[in-house]
Tab-separated table of C-alpha atoms in Angstrom:
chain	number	residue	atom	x	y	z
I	1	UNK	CA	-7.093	-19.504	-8.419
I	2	UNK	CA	-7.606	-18.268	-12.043
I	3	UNK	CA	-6.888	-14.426	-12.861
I	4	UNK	CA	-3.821	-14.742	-10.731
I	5	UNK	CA	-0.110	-12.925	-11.607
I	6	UNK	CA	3.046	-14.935	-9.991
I	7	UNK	CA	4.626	-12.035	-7.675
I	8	UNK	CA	8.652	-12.271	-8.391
I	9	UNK	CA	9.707	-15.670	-7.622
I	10	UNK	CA	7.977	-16.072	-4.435
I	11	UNK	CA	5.882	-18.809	-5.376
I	12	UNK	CA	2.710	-16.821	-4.512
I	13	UNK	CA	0.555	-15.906	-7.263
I	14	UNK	CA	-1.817	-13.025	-6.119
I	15	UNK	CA	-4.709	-11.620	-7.464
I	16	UNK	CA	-4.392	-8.532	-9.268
I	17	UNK	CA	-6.139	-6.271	-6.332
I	18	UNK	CA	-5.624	-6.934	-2.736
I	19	UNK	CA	-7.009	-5.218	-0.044
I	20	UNK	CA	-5.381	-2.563	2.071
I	21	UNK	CA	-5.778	-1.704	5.275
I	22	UNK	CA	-4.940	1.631	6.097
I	23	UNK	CA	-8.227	3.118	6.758
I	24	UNK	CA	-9.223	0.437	9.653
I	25	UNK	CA	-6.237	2.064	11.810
I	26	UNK	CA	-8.888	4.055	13.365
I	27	UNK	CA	-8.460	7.608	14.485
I	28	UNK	CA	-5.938	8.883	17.983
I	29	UNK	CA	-3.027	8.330	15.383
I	30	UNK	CA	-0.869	10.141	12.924
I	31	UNK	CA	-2.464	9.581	9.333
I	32	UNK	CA	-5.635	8.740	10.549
I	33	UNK	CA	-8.821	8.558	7.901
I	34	UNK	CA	-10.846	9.008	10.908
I	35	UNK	CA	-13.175	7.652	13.252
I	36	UNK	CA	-14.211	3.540	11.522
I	37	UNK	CA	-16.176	1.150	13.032
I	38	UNK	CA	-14.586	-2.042	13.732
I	39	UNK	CA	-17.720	-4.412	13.173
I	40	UNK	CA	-17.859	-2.778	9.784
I	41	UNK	CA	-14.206	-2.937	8.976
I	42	UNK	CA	-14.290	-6.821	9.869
I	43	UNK	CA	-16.931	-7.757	7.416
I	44	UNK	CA	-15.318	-5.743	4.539
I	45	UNK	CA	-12.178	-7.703	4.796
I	46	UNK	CA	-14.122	-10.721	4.974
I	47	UNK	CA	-16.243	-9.328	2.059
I	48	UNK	CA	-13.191	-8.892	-0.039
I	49	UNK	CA	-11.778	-12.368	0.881
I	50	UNK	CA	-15.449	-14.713	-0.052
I	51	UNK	CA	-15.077	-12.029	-3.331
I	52	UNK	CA	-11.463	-13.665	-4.435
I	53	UNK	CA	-8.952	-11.130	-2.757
I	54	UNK	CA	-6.490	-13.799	-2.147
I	55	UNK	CA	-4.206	-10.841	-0.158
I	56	UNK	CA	-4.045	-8.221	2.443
I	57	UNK	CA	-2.011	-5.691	2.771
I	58	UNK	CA	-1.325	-3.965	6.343
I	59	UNK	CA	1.340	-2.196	8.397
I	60	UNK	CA	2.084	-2.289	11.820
I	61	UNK	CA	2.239	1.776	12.005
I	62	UNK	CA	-1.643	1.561	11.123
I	63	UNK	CA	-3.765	2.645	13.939
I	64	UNK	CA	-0.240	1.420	16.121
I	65	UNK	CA	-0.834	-1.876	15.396
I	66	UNK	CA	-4.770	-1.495	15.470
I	67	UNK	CA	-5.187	-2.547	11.861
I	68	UNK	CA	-3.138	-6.098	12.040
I	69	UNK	CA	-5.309	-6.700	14.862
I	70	UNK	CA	-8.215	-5.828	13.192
I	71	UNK	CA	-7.166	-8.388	10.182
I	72	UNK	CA	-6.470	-11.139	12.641
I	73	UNK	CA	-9.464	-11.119	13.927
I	74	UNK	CA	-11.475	-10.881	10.609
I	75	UNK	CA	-9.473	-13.723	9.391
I	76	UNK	CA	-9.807	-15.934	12.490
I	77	UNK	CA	-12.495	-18.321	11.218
I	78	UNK	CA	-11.930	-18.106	7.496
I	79	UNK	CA	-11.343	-21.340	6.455
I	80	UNK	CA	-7.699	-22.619	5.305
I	81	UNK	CA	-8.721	-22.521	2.011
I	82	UNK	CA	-9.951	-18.941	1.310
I	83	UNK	CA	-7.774	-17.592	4.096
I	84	UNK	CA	-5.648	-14.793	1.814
I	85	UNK	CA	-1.751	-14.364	2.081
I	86	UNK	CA	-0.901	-11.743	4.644
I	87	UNK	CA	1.425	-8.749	3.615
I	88	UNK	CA	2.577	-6.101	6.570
I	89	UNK	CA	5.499	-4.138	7.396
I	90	UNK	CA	7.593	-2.718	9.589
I	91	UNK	CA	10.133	0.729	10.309
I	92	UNK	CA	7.287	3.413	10.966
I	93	UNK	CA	7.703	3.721	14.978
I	94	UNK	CA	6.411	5.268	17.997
I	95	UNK	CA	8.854	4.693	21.121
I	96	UNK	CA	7.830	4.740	24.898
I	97	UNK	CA	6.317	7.729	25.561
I	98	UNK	CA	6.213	9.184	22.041
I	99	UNK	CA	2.434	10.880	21.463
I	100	UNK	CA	0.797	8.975	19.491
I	101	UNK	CA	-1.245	11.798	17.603
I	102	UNK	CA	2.160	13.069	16.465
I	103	UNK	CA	4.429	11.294	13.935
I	104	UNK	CA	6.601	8.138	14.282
I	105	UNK	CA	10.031	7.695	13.431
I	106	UNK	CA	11.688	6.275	10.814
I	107	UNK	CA	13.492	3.017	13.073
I	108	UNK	CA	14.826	-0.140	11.471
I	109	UNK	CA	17.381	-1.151	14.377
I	110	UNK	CA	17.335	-4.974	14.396
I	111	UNK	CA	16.346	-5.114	18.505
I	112	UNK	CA	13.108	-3.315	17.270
I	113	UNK	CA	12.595	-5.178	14.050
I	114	UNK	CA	12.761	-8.650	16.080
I	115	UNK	CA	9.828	-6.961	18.570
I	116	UNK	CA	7.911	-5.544	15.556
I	117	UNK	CA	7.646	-8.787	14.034
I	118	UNK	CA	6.684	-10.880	16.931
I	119	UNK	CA	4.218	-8.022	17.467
I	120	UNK	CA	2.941	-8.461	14.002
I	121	UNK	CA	2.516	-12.000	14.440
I	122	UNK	CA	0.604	-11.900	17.551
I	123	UNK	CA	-1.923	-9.424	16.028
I	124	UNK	CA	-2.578	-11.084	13.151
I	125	UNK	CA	-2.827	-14.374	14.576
I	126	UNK	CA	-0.299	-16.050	12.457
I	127	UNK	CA	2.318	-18.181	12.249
I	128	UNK	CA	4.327	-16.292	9.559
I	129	UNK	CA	3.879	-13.439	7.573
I	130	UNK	CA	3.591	-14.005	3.688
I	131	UNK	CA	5.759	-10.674	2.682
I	132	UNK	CA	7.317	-8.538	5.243
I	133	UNK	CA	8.347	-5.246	3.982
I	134	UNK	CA	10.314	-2.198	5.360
I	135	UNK	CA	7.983	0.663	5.503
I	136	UNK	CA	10.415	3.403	4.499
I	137	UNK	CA	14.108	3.633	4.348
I	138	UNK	CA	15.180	4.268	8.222
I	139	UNK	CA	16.572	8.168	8.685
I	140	UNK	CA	16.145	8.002	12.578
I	141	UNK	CA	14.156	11.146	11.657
I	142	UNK	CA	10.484	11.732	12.614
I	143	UNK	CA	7.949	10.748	9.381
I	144	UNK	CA	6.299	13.621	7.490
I	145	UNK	CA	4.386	11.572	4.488
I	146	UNK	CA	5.532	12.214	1.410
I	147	UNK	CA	8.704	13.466	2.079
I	148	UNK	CA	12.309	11.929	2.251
I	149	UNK	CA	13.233	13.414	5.409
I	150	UNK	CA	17.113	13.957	6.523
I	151	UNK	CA	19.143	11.039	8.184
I	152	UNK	CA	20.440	11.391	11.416
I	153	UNK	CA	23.283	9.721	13.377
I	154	UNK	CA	20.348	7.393	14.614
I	155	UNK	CA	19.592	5.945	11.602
I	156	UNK	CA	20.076	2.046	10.761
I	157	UNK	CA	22.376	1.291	7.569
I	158	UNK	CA	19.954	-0.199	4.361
I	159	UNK	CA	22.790	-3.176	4.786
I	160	UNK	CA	21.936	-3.394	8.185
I	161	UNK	CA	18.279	-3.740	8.228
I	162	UNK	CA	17.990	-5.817	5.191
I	163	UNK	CA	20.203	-8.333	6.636
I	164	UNK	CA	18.344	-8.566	9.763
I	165	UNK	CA	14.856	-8.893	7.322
I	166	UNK	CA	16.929	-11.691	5.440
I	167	UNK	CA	17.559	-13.785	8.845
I	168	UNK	CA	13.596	-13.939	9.361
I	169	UNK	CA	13.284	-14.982	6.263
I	170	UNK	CA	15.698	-17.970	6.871
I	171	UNK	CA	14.527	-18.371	9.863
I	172	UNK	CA	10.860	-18.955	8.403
I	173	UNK	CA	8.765	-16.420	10.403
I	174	UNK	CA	8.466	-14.648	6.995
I	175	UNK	CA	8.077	-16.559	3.528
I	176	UNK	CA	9.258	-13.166	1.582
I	177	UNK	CA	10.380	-9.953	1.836
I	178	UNK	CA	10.207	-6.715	0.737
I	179	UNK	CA	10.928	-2.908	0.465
I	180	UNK	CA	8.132	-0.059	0.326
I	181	UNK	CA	9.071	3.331	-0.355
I	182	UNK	CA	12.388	2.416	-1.432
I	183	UNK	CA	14.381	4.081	-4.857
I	184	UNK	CA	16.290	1.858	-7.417
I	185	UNK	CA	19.413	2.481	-6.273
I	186	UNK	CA	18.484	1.023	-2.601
I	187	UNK	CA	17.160	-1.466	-3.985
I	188	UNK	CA	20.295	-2.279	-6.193
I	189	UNK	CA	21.804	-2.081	-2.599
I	190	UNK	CA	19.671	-4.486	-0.877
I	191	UNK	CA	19.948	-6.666	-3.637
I	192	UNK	CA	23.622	-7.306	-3.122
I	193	UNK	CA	23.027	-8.778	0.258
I	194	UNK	CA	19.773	-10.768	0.368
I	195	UNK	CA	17.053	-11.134	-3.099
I	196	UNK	CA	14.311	-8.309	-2.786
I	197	UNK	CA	11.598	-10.010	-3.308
I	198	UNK	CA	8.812	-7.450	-3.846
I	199	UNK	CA	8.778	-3.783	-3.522
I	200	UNK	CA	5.499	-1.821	-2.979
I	201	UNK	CA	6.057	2.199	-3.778
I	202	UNK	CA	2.986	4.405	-4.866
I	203	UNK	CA	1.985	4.604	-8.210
I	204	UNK	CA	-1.319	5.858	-9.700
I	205	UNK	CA	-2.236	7.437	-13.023
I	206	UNK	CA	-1.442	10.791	-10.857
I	207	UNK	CA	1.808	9.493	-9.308
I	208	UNK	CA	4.138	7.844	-11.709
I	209	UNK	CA	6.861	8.875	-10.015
I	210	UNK	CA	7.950	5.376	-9.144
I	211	UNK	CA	8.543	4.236	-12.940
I	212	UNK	CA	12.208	3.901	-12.663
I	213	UNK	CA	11.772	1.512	-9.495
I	214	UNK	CA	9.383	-0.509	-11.279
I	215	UNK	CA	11.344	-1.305	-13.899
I	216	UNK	CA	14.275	-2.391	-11.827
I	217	UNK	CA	12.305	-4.915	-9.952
I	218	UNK	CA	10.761	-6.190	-13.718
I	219	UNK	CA	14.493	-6.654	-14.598
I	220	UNK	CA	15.276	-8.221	-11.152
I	221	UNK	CA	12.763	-10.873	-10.741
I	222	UNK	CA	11.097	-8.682	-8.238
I	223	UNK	CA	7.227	-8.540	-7.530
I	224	UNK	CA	5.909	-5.186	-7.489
I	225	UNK	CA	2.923	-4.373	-5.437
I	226	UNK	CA	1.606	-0.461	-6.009
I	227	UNK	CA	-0.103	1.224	-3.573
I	228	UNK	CA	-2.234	4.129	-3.435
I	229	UNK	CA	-3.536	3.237	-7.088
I	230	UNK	CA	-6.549	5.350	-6.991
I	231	UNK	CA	-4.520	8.543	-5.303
I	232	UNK	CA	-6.109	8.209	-1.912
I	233	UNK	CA	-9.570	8.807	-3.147
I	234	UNK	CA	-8.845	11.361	-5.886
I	235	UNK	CA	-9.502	8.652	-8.982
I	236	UNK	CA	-12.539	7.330	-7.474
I	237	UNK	CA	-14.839	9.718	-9.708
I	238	UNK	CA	-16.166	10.771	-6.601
I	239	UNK	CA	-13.873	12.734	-5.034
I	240	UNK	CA	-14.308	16.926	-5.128
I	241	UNK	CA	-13.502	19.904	-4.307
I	242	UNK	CA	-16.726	20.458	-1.714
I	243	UNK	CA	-15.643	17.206	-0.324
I	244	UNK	CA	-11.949	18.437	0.436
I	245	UNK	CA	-13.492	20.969	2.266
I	246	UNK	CA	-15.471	18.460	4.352
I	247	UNK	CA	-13.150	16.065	5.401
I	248	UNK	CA	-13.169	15.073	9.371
I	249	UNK	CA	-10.531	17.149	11.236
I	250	UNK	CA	-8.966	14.164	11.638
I	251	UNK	CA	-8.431	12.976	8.421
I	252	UNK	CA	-4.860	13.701	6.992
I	253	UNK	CA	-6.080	14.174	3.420
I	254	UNK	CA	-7.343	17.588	4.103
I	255	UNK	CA	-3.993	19.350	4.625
I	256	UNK	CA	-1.754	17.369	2.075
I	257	UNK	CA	0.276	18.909	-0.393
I	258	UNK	CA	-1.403	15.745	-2.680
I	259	UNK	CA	-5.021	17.186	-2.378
I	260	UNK	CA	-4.257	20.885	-1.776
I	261	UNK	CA	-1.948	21.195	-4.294
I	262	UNK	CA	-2.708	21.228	-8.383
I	263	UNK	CA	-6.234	19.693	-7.372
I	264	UNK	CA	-8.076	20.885	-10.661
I	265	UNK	CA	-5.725	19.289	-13.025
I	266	UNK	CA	-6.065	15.772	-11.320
I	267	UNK	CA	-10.006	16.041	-10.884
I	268	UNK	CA	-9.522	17.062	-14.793
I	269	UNK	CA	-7.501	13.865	-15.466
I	270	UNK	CA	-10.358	12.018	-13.759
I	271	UNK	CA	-13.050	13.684	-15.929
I	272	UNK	CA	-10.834	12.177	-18.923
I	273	UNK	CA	-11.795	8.848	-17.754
I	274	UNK	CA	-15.337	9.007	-17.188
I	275	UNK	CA	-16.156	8.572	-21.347
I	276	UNK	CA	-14.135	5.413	-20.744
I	277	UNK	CA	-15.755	4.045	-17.791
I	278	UNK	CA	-19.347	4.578	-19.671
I	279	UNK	CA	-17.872	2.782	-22.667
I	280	UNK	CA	-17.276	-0.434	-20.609
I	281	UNK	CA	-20.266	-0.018	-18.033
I	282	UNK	CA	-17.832	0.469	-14.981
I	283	UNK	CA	-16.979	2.782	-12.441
I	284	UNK	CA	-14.165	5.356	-12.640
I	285	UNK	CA	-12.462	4.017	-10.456
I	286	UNK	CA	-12.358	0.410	-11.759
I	287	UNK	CA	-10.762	2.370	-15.030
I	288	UNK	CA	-7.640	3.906	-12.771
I	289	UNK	CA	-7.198	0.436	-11.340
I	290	UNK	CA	-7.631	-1.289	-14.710
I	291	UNK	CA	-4.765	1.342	-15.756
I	292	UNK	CA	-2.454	0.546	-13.169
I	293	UNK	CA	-2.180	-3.054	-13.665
I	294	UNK	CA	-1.442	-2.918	-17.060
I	295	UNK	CA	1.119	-0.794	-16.311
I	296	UNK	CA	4.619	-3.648	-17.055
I	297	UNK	CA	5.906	-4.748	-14.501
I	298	UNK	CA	3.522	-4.156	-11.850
I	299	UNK	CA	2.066	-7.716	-10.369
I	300	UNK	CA	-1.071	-6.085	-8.035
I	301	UNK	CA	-2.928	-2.708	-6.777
I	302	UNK	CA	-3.466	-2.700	-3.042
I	303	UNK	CA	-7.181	-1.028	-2.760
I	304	UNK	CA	-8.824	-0.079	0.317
I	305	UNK	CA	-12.408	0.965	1.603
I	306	UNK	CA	-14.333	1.719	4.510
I	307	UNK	CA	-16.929	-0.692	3.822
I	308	UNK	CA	-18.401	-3.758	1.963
I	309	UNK	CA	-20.630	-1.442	-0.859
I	310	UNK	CA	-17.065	0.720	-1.684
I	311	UNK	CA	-15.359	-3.065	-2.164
I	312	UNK	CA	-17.973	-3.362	-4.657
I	313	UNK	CA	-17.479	0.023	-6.324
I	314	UNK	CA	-13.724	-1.182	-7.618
I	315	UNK	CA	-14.016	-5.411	-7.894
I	316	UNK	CA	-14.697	-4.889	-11.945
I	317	UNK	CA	-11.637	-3.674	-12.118
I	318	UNK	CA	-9.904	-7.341	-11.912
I	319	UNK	CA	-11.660	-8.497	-15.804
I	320	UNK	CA	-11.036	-5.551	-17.090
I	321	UNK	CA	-8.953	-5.255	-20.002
I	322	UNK	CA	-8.451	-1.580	-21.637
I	323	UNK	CA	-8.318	-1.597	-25.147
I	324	UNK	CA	-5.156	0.889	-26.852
I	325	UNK	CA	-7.280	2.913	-27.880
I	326	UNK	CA	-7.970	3.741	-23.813
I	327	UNK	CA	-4.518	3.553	-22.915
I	328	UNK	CA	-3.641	6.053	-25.068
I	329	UNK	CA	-7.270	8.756	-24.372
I	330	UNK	CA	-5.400	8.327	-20.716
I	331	UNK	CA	-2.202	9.069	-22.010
I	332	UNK	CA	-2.818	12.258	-23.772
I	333	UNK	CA	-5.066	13.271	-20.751
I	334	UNK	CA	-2.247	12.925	-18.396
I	335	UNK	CA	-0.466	15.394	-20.935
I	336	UNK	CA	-2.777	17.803	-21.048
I	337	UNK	CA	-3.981	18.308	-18.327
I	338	UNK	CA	-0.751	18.081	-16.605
I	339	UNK	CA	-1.675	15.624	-13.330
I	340	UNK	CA	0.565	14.437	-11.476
I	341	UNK	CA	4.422	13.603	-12.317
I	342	UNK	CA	6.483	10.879	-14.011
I	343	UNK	CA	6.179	9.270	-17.261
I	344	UNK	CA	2.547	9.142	-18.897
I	345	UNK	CA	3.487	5.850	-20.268
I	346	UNK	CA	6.138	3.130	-19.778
């Protein structure tokens, strides 16, 4: 497939964007987006694959395993050769009993890794998973987003875990494997006992916090897959202030520190892009993506949407190729304006 990037030394080469899956977890769950409709969620994945998304990205922790199953079935009469690697993970857990409106915990013991992935498997209808990734680093501790979250005596050893994820890798129920959410120096860790062979933290021209990991997996051989490239909605051009105020009860953006906090100076940041976006005749959003995936190192953006016509809103963003001159207008608006942390350029 042309306008392909080779992620690590995998063997996979994956199309800059892939689609994520997050939002077609449905509501009842921790980190919902809401209420979607599952007839509408099929056809945008399918959408996305006849469009040249050669990946998906999901997680069994969406919708408790809701999402996967979703995928499986959108994928179960694409045809072998437009059917798209499949990307999930693993570690965000809800044990017997546990309310599942209320967080998960952090759990990488291998007994529940082995379930998760047969789980997994059974969902999505396959017969191994393209990249497996840990979710987050296991504390035993219950999962508040966006924070790091204290380790308890519960919690499963990196060297543990990663061993366990490098025996399904030999023993070919995965074809790679990975760590989300994970800092350099775990990764140096993992490293030491089994090849990481993509990591997937956050990273958007708002979050650049994950720089420092990025540039150990460049140095490594390591794929990097970024997620939440358009800040949950934020650089979409369409996101406001009204529309924070808006948002479904259920929907987790409308209490996070990410939207309720320094809001002003990240819609500012996106009204720095707009004179780009009219330059080349795209959307806003295709501009943030375009950004991201120049940034080095990084081999694809996972994007999501609710629907088929919001697929279509972001697609431009795979041909386009921002000139220096719109690097650095981006640059200097990430100065001054003051959106966001981490390094305005790499």
């Amino acid at each position: 497939m042309s306008n392909t990037r080779p992620l690590g030394d995998t063997g996979m080469d994956i199309t800059p964007l892939g689609f994520g899956t997050w939002i077609f977890g449905g509501s009842g769950w921790q980190y919902s987006w809401g209420a979607t409709d599952d007839v509408e969620s099929i056809a945008a994945i399918r959408h996305a694959v006849h469009a040249g998304i050669n990946w998906i990205d999901t997680a069994a922790a969406y919708g408790v395993g809701h999402a996967e199953d979703v995928v499986g079935r959108a994928l179960a009469d694409i045809t072998e050769a437009e059917r798209p690697y499949l990307f999930t993970k693993t570690g965000l857990i809800w044990e017997a009993g546990d309310d599942r409106s209320g967080p998960p915990r952090r759990i990488m013991r291998p007994d529940v890794v082995r379930k998760e992935i047969e789980d997994s498997l059974r969902r999505l209808r396959a017969e191994q998973i393209d990249l497996y990734l840990v979710h987050w680093p296991d504390t035993g501790a219950l999962f508040v987003y966006g924070a790091e979250g204290e380790a308890n005596d519960q919690a499963t050893p990196l060297e543990e875990y990663w061993q366990v994820m490098a025996d399904l890798k030999k023993e070919g129920k995965v074809r790679a494997i990975g760590l989300s959410n994970h800092d350099a120096a775990q990764l140096a860790a993992a490293e030491s006992i089994a090849h990481v062979d993509a990591i997937q933290p956050p990273f958007s021209a708002i979050n650049r916090s994950a720089a420092a990991d990025i540039a150990w997996a460049h140095e490594n051989g390591t794929g990097v897959i970024v997620y939440s490239p358009l800040q949950s909605g934020l650089l979409t051009g369409t996101f406001t202030e009204e529309r924070l105020r808006n948002l479904p009860d259920e929907d987790w953006r409308g209490s996070h520190p990410d939207f309720t906090t320094g809001l002003s100076a990240k819609l500012a940041l996106v009204e720095a892009m707009r004179p780009i976006a009219a330059r080349h005749g795209v959307t806003v959003a295709e501009v943030a993506l375009a950004w991201a995936t120049a940034w080095p190192g990084i081999t694809g953006a996972i994007v999501g949407a609710r629907n088929a016509t919001q697929i279509d809103g972001w697609l431009g963003a795979r041909d386009l190729a921002l000139s220096t001159d719109d690097l650095a207008a981006i640059e200097t608006a990430i100065t001054t304006t003051g959106a966001g942390t981490g390094p305005a350029r790499a």
